[in-house]
Short mmCIF file of C-alpha atoms and ligand atoms in Angstrom, two decimals:
data_model
loop_
_atom_site.label_atom_id
_atom_site.label_comp_id
_atom_site.label_asym_id
_atom_site.label_seq_id
_atom_site.Cartn_x
_atom_site.Cartn_y
_atom_site.Cartn_z
CA MET A 39 -24.20 22.83 28.03
CA LYS A 40 -22.87 19.46 29.17
CA LEU A 41 -20.02 17.26 28.15
CA ILE A 42 -20.91 13.64 28.05
CA CYS A 43 -17.88 11.28 28.10
CA ILE A 44 -18.11 7.67 27.15
CA GLY A 45 -15.82 5.21 29.05
CA ARG A 46 -14.55 1.85 27.83
CA ASN A 47 -15.56 2.23 24.17
CA TYR A 48 -12.36 0.53 22.55
CA VAL A 49 -11.34 -2.96 23.34
CA GLU A 50 -7.76 -2.62 23.51
CA HIS A 51 -7.91 0.39 25.87
CA ILE A 52 -10.18 -1.53 28.22
CA ALA A 53 -7.43 -4.28 28.30
CA GLU A 54 -4.62 -1.81 28.92
CA LEU A 55 -6.31 -0.62 32.12
CA GLY A 56 -7.36 -3.98 33.23
CA ASN A 57 -11.01 -3.04 33.10
CA GLU A 58 -13.96 -5.36 32.37
CA LYS A 59 -15.92 -4.85 29.10
CA PRO A 60 -19.09 -3.25 30.54
CA GLU A 61 -22.55 -4.68 29.68
CA ASN A 62 -24.03 -1.26 28.86
CA ILE A 63 -22.54 2.04 27.59
CA VAL A 64 -20.59 3.76 30.37
CA PHE A 65 -20.88 7.50 30.58
CA PHE A 66 -19.90 10.33 32.87
CA LEU A 67 -20.14 14.15 32.74
CA LYS A 68 -17.76 16.99 32.87
CA PRO A 69 -18.95 20.68 33.59
CA ASP A 70 -18.54 23.23 30.81
CA THR A 71 -15.76 24.74 32.82
CA ALA A 72 -13.64 21.75 31.85
CA LEU A 73 -13.30 23.09 28.29
CA LEU A 74 -9.89 24.47 27.17
CA ARG A 75 -9.93 25.93 23.66
CA ASN A 76 -7.72 27.63 21.13
CA ASP A 77 -4.62 25.69 21.97
CA GLU A 78 -4.22 27.35 25.34
CA ASP A 79 -1.70 25.90 27.75
CA PHE A 80 -2.68 23.24 30.15
CA TYR A 81 -1.39 23.75 33.59
CA PHE A 82 -0.58 20.54 35.50
CA PRO A 83 -2.82 20.48 38.52
CA ASP A 84 -1.47 20.61 42.11
CA PHE A 85 -3.91 17.94 43.29
CA SER A 86 -2.45 14.93 41.19
CA ASN A 87 0.72 13.17 40.67
CA GLU A 88 -0.39 11.21 37.71
CA VAL A 89 -2.38 12.97 34.96
CA HIS A 90 -3.15 10.98 31.76
CA TYR A 91 -4.13 12.06 28.25
CA GLU A 92 -6.98 10.29 26.52
CA CYS A 93 -7.45 11.44 22.89
CA GLU A 94 -11.05 11.17 21.62
CA ILE A 95 -13.29 12.20 18.73
CA VAL A 96 -15.86 14.61 19.96
CA VAL A 97 -19.30 14.96 18.46
CA LYS A 98 -21.34 18.19 18.76
CA ILE A 99 -25.21 17.82 19.23
CA ASP A 100 -27.08 20.16 16.88
CA LYS A 101 -30.61 19.99 18.31
CA LEU A 102 -32.78 19.08 21.15
CA GLY A 103 -33.52 15.51 21.53
CA LYS A 104 -34.97 12.84 23.95
CA SER A 105 -35.11 9.11 23.49
CA ILE A 106 -33.64 9.35 20.04
CA PRO A 107 -33.87 5.96 18.04
CA VAL A 108 -30.55 4.80 16.76
CA ASN A 109 -31.59 5.12 13.04
CA TYR A 110 -32.50 8.86 13.60
CA ALA A 111 -29.37 9.78 15.52
CA LYS A 112 -27.61 10.86 12.43
CA ASP A 113 -29.92 13.89 12.29
CA TYR A 114 -28.58 15.26 15.54
CA TYR A 115 -24.97 16.01 14.59
CA SER A 116 -22.94 17.47 11.75
CA GLU A 117 -19.70 18.44 13.16
CA ILE A 118 -16.78 16.87 15.02
CA ALA A 119 -13.67 17.93 16.89
CA LEU A 120 -10.72 16.22 18.46
CA GLY A 121 -10.43 16.47 22.26
CA LEU A 122 -8.56 15.27 25.30
CA ASP A 123 -10.28 13.59 28.23
CA MET A 124 -7.68 14.59 30.86
CA THR A 125 -7.88 12.24 33.68
CA LEU A 126 -6.20 12.25 37.14
CA ARG A 127 -5.48 8.55 37.18
CA ASP A 128 -4.33 8.47 40.77
CA VAL A 129 -7.49 10.26 42.01
CA GLN A 130 -9.58 8.05 39.69
CA GLN A 131 -7.96 4.91 40.93
CA LYS A 132 -8.71 5.83 44.69
CA ALA A 133 -12.37 6.53 43.80
CA LYS A 134 -12.69 3.23 41.87
CA GLU A 135 -11.27 1.28 44.88
CA LYS A 136 -13.84 3.01 47.22
CA GLY A 137 -16.68 2.93 44.70
CA LEU A 138 -16.88 6.80 44.81
CA PRO A 139 -17.61 9.06 41.88
CA TRP A 140 -15.09 10.20 39.28
CA THR A 141 -16.25 13.70 39.29
CA LEU A 142 -12.85 15.24 40.53
CA ALA A 143 -10.60 12.88 38.52
CA LYS A 144 -12.41 13.66 35.25
CA GLY A 145 -14.21 17.10 35.74
CA PHE A 146 -11.71 19.48 37.12
CA ASP A 147 -11.08 22.83 35.30
CA TYR A 148 -9.58 22.58 31.88
CA SER A 149 -9.77 18.78 31.85
CA ALA A 150 -11.19 18.80 28.34
CA PRO A 151 -8.90 20.53 25.81
CA ILE A 152 -10.71 20.60 22.43
CA SER A 153 -10.01 21.57 18.77
CA GLU A 154 -12.04 23.54 16.57
CA PHE A 155 -15.13 21.81 15.02
CA ILE A 156 -15.07 20.80 11.37
CA PRO A 157 -18.08 19.57 9.27
CA LEU A 158 -18.39 15.83 9.15
CA LYS A 159 -19.17 15.95 5.48
CA ASP A 160 -15.54 17.29 4.79
CA ILE A 161 -14.09 14.20 6.62
CA GLY A 162 -16.39 11.26 5.63
CA GLU A 163 -18.20 8.55 7.58
CA ILE A 164 -18.46 8.90 11.21
CA GLN A 165 -17.48 5.44 11.83
CA ASN A 166 -14.46 5.47 9.71
CA ILE A 167 -12.26 8.47 11.04
CA ASP A 168 -8.59 8.10 11.60
CA PHE A 169 -7.17 10.06 14.51
CA SER A 170 -3.92 10.11 16.42
CA LEU A 171 -2.00 11.75 19.17
CA GLN A 172 1.63 12.74 19.36
CA LYS A 173 3.56 13.50 22.56
CA ASN A 174 6.71 15.37 22.01
CA GLY A 175 6.66 14.39 18.38
CA GLU A 176 6.12 10.59 18.98
CA THR A 177 2.89 9.06 18.13
CA VAL A 178 1.32 7.49 21.36
CA GLN A 179 -2.18 6.98 20.32
CA ARG A 180 -3.70 5.92 17.03
CA GLY A 181 -7.31 4.97 16.55
CA ASN A 182 -10.14 4.72 13.97
CA THR A 183 -13.78 5.22 15.04
CA ASN A 184 -14.41 1.76 13.22
CA GLN A 185 -12.88 0.27 16.39
CA MET A 186 -15.55 1.57 18.75
CA ILE A 187 -17.63 -0.94 20.60
CA HIS A 188 -20.76 1.30 20.59
CA THR A 189 -21.19 3.62 17.61
CA VAL A 190 -21.96 7.23 17.85
CA ASP A 191 -25.54 6.69 16.87
CA GLU A 192 -25.86 3.99 19.54
CA ILE A 193 -24.22 6.32 22.16
CA ILE A 194 -26.78 9.14 21.23
CA SER A 195 -29.77 6.84 21.34
CA TYR A 196 -28.62 5.25 24.65
CA VAL A 197 -27.70 8.50 26.51
CA SER A 198 -30.75 10.33 25.38
CA ARG A 199 -33.11 7.84 27.01
CA PHE A 200 -31.92 9.14 30.42
CA MET A 201 -30.65 12.70 29.73
CA THR A 202 -32.25 15.11 27.18
CA LEU A 203 -29.56 16.19 24.72
CA LYS A 204 -29.48 19.89 23.92
CA LYS A 205 -27.98 21.89 21.12
CA GLY A 206 -24.31 22.56 21.83
CA ASP A 207 -23.81 19.45 24.09
CA LEU A 208 -20.69 17.59 23.49
CA ILE A 209 -20.02 13.82 23.44
CA PHE A 210 -16.45 12.58 23.89
CA THR A 211 -16.72 9.07 22.38
CA GLY A 212 -13.98 7.18 24.19
CA THR A 213 -10.26 6.66 23.71
CA PRO A 214 -8.19 4.06 21.91
CA LYS A 215 -5.18 2.29 23.47
CA GLY A 216 -2.12 4.13 24.32
CA VAL A 217 -3.19 6.44 27.19
CA GLY A 218 -0.27 7.61 29.36
CA LYS A 219 1.21 10.24 31.62
CA ILE A 220 1.85 13.78 30.95
CA ASN A 221 4.71 15.93 32.49
CA ILE A 222 5.40 19.58 32.58
CA GLY A 223 7.18 20.67 29.38
CA ASP A 224 5.34 18.02 27.23
CA THR A 225 3.72 18.96 23.88
CA LEU A 226 0.51 17.10 22.75
CA LYS A 227 -0.51 17.33 19.10
CA GLY A 228 -3.81 15.82 17.83
CA PHE A 229 -4.67 14.83 14.35
CA ILE A 230 -7.75 13.75 12.41
CA SER A 231 -6.24 11.77 9.38
CA ASP A 232 -3.28 14.09 8.54
CA LYS A 233 -4.74 17.34 9.63
CA GLN A 234 -3.38 18.79 12.86
CA MET A 235 -6.33 19.75 15.10
CA PHE A 236 -4.58 20.93 18.20
CA CYS A 237 -1.17 21.56 19.84
CA ILE A 238 -1.23 22.00 23.59
CA ASN A 239 1.66 22.60 25.84
CA ILE A 240 1.79 21.34 29.40
CA LYS A 241 3.00 24.05 31.75
MG1 MG B 208 -11.95 9.02 28.02
#
């Protein structure tokens, strides 16, 4: 199973990191060992001084697909979750400067905390989902999937041209503005609409 993560998919997040709006969809992978489930504690890694949260809607792929046309992409998912794309911003910055891969900055163990999955039909339209993140009780990120530059269906179509999608693969669909640092002792709570999806303590 693979975790496919989309970068730079919300305009205001691109601006806050000073990045350029990409011509094509930007994606990278995390290994399945990145997953952290059931509200387990996140341990601050000893190989970074600057760990950022990025709260993202996650889509689970239901069946095998290759070169999926945009207008058929809807048939390939039925459940979503809320996740965090934990990022070692200092390690990533060095990699960017040198043109090196982001693998360590993005793919270290437990870099992908994730909630339970819920049926999309219980929530509504994939491109109109409110979600938010609280740090220590204060809302730090708030987004709606209608702000995505590339829709979920476009992402599935694009990525599946190059990489076969398999049942159980997860797509982290990008983060809205408001990313920031975590510290030991922080608590991160994620919400889809008003429903709390996860509560993770940083140890
Ligand atoms: Mg991200």
